[in-house]
PDB file of C-alpha atoms in Angstrom:
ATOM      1  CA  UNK A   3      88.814 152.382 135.939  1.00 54.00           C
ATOM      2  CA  UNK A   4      85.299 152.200 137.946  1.00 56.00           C
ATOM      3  CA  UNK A   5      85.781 150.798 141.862  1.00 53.00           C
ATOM      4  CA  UNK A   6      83.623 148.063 140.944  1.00 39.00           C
ATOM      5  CA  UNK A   7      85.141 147.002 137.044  1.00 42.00           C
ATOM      6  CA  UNK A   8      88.855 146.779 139.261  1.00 50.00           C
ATOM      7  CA  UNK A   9      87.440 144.602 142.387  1.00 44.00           C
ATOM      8  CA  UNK A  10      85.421 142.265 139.493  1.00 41.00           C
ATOM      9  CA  UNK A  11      88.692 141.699 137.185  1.00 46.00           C
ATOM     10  CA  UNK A  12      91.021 141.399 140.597  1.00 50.00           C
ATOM     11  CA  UNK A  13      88.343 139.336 142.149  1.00 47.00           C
ATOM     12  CA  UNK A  14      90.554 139.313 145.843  1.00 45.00           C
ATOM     13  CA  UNK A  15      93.494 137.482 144.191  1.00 47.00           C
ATOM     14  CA  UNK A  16      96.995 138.792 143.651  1.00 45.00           C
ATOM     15  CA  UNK A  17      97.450 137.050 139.834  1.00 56.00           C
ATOM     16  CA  UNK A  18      97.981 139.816 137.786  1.00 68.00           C
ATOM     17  CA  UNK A  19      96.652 140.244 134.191  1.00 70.00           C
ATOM     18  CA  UNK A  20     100.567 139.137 132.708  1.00 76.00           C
ATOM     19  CA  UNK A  21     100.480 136.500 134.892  1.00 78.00           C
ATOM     20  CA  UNK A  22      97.120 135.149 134.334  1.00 74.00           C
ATOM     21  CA  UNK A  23      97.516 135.109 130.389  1.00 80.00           C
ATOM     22  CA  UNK A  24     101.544 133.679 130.994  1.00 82.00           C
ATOM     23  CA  UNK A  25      99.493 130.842 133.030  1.00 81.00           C
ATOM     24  CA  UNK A  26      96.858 130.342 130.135  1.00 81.00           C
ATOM     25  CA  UNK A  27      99.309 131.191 127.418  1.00 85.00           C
ATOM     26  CA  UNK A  28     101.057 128.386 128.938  1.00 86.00           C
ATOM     27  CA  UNK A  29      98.222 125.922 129.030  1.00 85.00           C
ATOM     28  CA  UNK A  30      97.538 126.495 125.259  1.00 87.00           C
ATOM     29  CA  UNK A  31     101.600 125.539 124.357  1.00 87.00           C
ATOM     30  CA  UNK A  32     101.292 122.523 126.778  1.00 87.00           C
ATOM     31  CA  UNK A  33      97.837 121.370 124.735  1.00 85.00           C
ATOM     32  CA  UNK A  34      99.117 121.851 121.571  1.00 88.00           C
ATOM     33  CA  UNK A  35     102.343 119.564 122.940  1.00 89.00           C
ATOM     34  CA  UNK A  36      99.601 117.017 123.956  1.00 87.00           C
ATOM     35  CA  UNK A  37      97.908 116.869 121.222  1.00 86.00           C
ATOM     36  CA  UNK A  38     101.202 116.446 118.876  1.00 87.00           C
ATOM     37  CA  UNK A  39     102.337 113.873 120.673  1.00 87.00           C
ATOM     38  CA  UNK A  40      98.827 112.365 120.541  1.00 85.00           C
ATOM     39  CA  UNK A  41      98.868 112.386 116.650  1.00 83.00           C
ATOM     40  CA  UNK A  42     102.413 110.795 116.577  1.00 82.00           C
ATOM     41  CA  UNK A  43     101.121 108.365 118.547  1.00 79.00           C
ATOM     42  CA  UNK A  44      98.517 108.113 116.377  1.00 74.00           C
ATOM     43  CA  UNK A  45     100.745 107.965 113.223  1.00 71.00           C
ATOM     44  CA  UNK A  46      99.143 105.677 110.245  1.00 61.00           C
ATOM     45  CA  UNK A  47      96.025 105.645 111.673  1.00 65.00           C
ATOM     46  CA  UNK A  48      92.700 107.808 110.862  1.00 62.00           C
ATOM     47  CA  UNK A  49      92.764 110.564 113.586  1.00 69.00           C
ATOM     48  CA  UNK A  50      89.783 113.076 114.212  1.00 72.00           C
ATOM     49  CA  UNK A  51      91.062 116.272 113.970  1.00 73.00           C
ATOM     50  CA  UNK A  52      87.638 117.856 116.548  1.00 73.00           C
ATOM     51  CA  UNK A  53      89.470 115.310 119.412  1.00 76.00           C
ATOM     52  CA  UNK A  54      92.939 116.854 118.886  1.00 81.00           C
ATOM     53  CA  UNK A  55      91.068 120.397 119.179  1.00 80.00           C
ATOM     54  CA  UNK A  56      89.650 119.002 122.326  1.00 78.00           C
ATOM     55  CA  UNK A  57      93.242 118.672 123.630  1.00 81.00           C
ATOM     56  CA  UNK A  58      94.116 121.696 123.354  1.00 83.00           C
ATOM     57  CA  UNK A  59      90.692 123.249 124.471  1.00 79.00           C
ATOM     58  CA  UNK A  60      90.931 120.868 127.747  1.00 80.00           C
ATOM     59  CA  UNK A  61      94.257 122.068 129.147  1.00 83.00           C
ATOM     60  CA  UNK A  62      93.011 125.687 128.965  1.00 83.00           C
ATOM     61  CA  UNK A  63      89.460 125.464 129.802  1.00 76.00           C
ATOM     62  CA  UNK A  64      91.230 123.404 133.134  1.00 79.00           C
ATOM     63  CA  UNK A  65      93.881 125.882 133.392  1.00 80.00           C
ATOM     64  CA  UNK A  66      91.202 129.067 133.766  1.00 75.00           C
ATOM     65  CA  UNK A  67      89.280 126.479 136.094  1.00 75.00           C
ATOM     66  CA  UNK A  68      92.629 126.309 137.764  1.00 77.00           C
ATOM     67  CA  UNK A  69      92.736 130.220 138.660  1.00 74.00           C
ATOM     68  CA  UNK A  70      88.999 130.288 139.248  1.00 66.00           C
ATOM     69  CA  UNK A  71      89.438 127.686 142.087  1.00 74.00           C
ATOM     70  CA  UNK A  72      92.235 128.891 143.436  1.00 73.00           C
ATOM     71  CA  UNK A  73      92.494 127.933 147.226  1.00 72.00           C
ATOM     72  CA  UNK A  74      88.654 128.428 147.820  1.00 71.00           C
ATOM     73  CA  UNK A  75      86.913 124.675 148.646  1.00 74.00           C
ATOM     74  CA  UNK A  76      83.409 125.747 148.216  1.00 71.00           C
ATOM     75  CA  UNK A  77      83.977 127.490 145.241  1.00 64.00           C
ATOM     76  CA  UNK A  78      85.696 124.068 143.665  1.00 72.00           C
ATOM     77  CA  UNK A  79      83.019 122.105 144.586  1.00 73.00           C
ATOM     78  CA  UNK A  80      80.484 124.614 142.960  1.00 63.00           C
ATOM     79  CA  UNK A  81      82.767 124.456 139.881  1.00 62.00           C
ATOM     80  CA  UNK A  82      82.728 120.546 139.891  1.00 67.00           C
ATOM     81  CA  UNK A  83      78.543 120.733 139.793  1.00 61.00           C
ATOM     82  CA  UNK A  84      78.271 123.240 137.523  1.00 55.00           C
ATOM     83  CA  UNK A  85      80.912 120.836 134.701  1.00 57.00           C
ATOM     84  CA  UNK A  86      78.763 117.739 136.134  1.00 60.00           C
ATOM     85  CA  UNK A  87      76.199 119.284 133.314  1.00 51.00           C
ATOM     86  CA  UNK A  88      78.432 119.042 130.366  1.00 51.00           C
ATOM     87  CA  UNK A  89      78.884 115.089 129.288  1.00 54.00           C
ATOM     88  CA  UNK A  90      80.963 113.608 126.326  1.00 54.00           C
ATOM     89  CA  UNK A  91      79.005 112.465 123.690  1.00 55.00           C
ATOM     90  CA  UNK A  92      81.032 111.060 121.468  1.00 54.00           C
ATOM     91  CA  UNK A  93      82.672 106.942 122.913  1.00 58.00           C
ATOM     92  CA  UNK A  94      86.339 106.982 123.634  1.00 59.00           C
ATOM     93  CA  UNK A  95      86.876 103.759 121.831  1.00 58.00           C
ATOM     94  CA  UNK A  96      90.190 103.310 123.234  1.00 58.00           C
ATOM     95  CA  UNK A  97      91.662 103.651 126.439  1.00 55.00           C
ATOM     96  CA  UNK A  98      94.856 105.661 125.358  1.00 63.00           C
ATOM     97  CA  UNK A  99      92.407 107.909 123.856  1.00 68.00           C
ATOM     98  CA  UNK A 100      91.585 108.760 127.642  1.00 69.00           C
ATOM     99  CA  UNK A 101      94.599 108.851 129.066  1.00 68.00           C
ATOM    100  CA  UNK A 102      95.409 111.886 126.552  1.00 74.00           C
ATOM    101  CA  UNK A 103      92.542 113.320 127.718  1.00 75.00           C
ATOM    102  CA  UNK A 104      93.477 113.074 131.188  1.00 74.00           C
ATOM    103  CA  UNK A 105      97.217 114.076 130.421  1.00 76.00           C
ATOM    104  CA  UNK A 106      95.416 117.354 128.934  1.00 80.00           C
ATOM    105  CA  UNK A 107      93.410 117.930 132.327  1.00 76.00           C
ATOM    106  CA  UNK A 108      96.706 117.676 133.914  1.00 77.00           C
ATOM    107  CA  UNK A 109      99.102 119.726 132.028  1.00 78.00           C
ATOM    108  CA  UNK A 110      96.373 122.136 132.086  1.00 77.00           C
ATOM    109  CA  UNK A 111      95.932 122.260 136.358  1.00 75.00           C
ATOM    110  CA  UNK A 112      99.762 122.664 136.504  1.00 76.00           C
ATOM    111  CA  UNK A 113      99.835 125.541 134.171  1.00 74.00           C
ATOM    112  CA  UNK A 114      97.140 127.166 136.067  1.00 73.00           C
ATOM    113  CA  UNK A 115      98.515 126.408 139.510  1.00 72.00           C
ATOM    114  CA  UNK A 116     101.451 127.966 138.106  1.00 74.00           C
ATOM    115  CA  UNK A 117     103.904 124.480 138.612  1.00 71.00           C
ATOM    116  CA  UNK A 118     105.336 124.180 134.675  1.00 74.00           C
ATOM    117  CA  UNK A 119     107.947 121.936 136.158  1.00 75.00           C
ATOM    118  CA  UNK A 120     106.089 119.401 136.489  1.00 69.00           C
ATOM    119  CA  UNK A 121     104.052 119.509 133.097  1.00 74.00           C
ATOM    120  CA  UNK A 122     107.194 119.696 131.321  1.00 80.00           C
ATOM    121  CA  UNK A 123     108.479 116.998 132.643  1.00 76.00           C
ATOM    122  CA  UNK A 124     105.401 114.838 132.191  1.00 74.00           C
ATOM    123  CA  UNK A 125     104.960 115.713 128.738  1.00 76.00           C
ATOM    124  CA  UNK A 126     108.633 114.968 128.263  1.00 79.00           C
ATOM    125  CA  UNK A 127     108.237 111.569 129.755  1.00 73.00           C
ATOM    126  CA  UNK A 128     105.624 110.771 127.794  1.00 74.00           C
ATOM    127  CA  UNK A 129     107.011 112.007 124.398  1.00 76.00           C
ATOM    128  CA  UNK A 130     110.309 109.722 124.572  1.00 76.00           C
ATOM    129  CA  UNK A 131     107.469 106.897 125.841  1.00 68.00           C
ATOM    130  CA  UNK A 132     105.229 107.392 122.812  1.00 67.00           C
ATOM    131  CA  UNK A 133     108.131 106.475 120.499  1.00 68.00           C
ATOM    132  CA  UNK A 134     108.478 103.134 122.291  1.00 64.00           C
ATOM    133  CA  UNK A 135     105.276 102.103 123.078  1.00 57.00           C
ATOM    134  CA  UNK A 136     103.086 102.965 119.904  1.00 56.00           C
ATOM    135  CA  UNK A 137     104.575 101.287 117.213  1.00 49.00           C
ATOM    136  CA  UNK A 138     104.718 103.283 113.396  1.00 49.00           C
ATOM    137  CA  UNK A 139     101.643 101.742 111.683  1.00 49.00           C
ATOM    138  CA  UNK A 140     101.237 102.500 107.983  1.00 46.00           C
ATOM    139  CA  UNK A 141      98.375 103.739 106.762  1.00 48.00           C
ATOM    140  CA  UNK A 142      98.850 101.125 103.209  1.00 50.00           C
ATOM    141  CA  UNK A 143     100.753  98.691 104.484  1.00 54.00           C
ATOM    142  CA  UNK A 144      98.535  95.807 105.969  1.00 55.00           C
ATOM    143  CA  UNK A 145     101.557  93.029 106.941  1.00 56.00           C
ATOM    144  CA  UNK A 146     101.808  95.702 109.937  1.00 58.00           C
ATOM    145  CA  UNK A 147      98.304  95.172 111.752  1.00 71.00           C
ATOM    146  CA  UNK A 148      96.196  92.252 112.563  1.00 78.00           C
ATOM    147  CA  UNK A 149      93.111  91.974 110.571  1.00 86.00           C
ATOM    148  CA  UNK A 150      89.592  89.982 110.391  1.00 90.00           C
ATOM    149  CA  UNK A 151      89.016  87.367 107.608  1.00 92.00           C
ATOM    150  CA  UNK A 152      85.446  86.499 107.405  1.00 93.00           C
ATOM    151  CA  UNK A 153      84.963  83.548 104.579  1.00 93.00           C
ATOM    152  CA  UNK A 154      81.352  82.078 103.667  1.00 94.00           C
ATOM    153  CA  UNK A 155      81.500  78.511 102.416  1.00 92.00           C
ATOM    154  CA  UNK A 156      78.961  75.895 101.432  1.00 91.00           C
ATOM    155  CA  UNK A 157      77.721  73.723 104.758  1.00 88.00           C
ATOM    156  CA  UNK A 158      79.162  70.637 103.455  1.00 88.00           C
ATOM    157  CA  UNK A 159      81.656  68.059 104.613  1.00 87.00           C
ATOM    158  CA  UNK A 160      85.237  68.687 104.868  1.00 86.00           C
ATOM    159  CA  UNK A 161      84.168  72.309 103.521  1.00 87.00           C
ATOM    160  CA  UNK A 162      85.673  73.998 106.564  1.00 86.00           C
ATOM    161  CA  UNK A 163      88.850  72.159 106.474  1.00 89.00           C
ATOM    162  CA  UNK A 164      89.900  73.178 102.820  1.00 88.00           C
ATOM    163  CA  UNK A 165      88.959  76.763 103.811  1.00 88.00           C
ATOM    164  CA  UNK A 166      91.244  76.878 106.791  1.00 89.00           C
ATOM    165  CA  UNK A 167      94.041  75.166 104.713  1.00 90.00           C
ATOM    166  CA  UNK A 168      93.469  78.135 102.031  1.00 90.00           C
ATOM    167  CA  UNK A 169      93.153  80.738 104.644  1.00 91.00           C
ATOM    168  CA  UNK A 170      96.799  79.547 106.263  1.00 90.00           C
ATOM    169  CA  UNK A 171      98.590  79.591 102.826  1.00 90.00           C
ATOM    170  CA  UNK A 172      98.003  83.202 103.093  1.00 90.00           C
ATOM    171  CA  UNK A 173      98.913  84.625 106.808  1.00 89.00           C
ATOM    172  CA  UNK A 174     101.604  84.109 109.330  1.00 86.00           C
ATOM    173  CA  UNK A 175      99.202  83.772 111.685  1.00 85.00           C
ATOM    174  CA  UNK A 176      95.367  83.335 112.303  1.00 87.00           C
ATOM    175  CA  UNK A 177      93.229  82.062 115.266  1.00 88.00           C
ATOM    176  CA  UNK A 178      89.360  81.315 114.324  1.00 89.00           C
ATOM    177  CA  UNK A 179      87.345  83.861 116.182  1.00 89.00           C
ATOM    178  CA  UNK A 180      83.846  82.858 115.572  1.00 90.00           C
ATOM    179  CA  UNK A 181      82.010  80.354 113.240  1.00 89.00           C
ATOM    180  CA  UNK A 182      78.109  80.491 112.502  1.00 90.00           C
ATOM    181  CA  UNK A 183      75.470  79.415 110.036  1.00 90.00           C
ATOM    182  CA  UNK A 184      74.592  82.075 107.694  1.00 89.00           C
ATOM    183  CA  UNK A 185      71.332  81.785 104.643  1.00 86.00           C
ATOM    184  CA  UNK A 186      69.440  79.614 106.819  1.00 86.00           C
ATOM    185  CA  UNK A 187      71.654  77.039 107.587  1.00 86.00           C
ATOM    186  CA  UNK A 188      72.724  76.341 104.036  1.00 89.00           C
ATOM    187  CA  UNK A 189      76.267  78.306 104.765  1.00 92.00           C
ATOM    188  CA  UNK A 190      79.121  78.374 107.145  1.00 92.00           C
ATOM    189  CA  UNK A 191      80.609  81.660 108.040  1.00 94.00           C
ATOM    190  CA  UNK A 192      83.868  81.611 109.514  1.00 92.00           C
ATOM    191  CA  UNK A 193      85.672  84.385 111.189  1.00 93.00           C
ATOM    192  CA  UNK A 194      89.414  84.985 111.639  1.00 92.00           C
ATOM    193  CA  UNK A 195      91.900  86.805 112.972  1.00 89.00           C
ATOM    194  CA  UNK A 196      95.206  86.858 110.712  1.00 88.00           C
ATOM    195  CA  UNK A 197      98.470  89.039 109.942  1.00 85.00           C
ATOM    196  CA  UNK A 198      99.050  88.426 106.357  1.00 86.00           C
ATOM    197  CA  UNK A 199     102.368  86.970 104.804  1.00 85.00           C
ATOM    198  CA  UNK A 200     105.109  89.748 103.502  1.00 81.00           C
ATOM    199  CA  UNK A 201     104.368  90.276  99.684  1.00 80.00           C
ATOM    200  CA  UNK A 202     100.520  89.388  99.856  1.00 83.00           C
ATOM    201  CA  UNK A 203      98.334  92.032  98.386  1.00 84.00           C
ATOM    202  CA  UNK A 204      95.045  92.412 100.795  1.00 86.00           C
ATOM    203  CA  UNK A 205      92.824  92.158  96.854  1.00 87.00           C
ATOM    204  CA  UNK A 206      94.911  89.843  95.633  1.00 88.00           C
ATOM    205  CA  UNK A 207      94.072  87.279  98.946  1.00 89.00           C
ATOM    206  CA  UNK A 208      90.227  88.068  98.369  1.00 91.00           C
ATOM    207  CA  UNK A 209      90.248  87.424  94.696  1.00 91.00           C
ATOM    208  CA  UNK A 210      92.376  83.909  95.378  1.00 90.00           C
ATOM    209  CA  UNK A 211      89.951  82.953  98.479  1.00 92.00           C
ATOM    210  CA  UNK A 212      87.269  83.530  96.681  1.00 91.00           C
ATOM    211  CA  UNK A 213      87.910  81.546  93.930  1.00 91.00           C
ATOM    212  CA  UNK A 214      88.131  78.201  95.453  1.00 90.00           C
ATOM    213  CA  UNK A 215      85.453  75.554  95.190  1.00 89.00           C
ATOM    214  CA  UNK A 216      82.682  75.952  97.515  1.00 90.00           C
ATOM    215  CA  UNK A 217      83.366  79.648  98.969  1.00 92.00           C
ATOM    216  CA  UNK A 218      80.815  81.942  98.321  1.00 92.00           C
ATOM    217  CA  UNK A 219      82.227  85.233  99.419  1.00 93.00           C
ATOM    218  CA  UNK A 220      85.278  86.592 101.125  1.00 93.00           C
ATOM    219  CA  UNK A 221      85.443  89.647 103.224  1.00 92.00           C
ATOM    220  CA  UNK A 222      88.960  91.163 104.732  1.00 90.00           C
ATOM    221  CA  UNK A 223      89.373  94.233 106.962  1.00 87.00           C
ATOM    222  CA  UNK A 224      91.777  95.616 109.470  1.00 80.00           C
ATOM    223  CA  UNK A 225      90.833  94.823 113.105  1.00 75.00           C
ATOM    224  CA  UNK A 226      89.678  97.519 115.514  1.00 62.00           C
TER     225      UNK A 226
END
């Protein structure tokens, strides 16, 4: 092997090839781990399967930035402006949604820093916690998720309160998130939050709502 190919793949460290694809091997196991335990988290609900990718992509891309950086300062904080330049697009509409993405970054920096202990132990942790602390939500099964009730009705008098006695015959639980004019004045347009009652049929509510005397149209949808 040429002088200069050796010094070039060595680069002055002592991580040896093995060791340097056990570390990254490593990092790809720990990012698939994340990202399962992302999507059971995430059970029921409509999951992009580019973010999961992204998991697993993370914890090695951080794990090779890992052995790059090794104990040199100047050439982490050349790394850091160099990724500076590469920005996220896409919103993280919820916050657990970043915290997987930071658990990646981690996992990813122990595997390359060559401490499994501790990502095992993490991920661990936070396997046992997702069972507990993200609640099973099926994907058909609206009685398990709050969800937003917008009814129109005519602006006339007492027109609100036979909507709202229509609207509780039909949840557990509501609270009136918003009310506004709609067509100019001529309507009322009130918003709700609700969990339906056991039994109810999310069509079947719509098609009795709208029904009624004085409602003009009847919209029902899962909350974000």
């Amino acid at each position: 092997m040429p002088e200069w190919l050796g010094a070039s793949l060595s680069n002055g460290q002592a991580s040896a090839p093995s060791l340097l694809a056990w570390r990254i091997g490593a990092a790809l196991v720990l990012g698939v781990a994340v990202s399962g335990i992302y999507r059971w988290a995430r059970r029921g609900q409509l999951v992009q399967t580019t973010f999961l990718t992204t998991l697993v992509l993370l914890a090695v891309a951080i794990a090779m930035a890992t052995q790059v950086i090794g104990d040199n300062v100047a050439r982490a904080f050349s790394l850091v402006g160099a990724l500076s330049v590469v920005r996220f697009r896409t919103v993280v509409k919820d916050t657990q949604d970043t915290a997987f993405v930071i658990l990646a970054v981690v996992v990813g920096m122990a595997a390359g820093a060559n401490n499994l202990a501790v990502a095992l132990v993490g991920l661990g942790i936070v396997g046992v916690a997702s069972c507990f602390l993200w609640p099973h939500r099926q994907g058909g099964d609206w009685r398990a998720t709050d969800c937003v009730l917008t009814v129109r009705v005519a602006l006339t008098p007492g027109m609100q309160a036979v909507a709202e006695q229509a609207v509780a015959a039909v949840v557990s639980r509501s609270s009136l998130v918003s009310a506004g004019t709609a067509r100019q004045g001529v309507s009322l347009d009130l918003v709700y939050r609700i969990r339906l009652r056991p039994g109810l049929a999310p069509a079947q509510v719509v098609a009795d709502l709208n029904s009624l005397e004085g409602v003009e149209s009847v919209e029902l949808r899962r909350a974000d």
